Phi, psi and omega in degrees: 000030180280135174243137183235136179229120178269151174205167175106355178289170180166194179259129183219144177286157176305137183090350181276186184226152171218152172238117177269146178239144175232105180266127182254140176223168181097359179151166179292153183267009189300330182264010185243157161256141179247129181237156171247131174235161176220154179217119176265157180305130178077006181240162178286156174295133191237134174292138179246302183197159177210158178218137172274126190297310187292314183266338179081010178297139183241155182218142183223145168291148181302327184292342184240357178303141180074356176246322182252148177225127176259140181210171180224156175236108184299318183295327183262356184051047186228140174248140181244150171234103176276122184244115179245164178050049185293145181240156177305327179289352173279352180299125182182170165274127181258129182244140171262140182217155180239135178243136182275065174078019180294147175277347185257072188284346181267359184251119183298335182294342183263008175262142189259331184229143184225144170277180183275346178096154175223135185279130172242123179236123180249117181271152180271000000 
């Protein structure tokens, strides 16, 4: 019964930064992994980053390593995705998702709950 709400998307110039938020409700996130995925028009849904809530282990797609940082705030039950050095190819709808302890954190099929998405547009 987890509900996820993304926020923080918008229009940003190339090289700029955005911080996305994923607020979880319906219960504590301690037993979940939270992931970020993105989907651009005409492209497959792509794994971006994930974090295991209890231990805080993080995982990143190669395309965003050293540019994006995923983190969590226990008190707020919120996961953040700090996106720096944004590129036009980062333009996509970004989705937050929750997985019930799956080992396959990079595969969207193993996530159980999804937010509605937030649009990120990076202009050239």
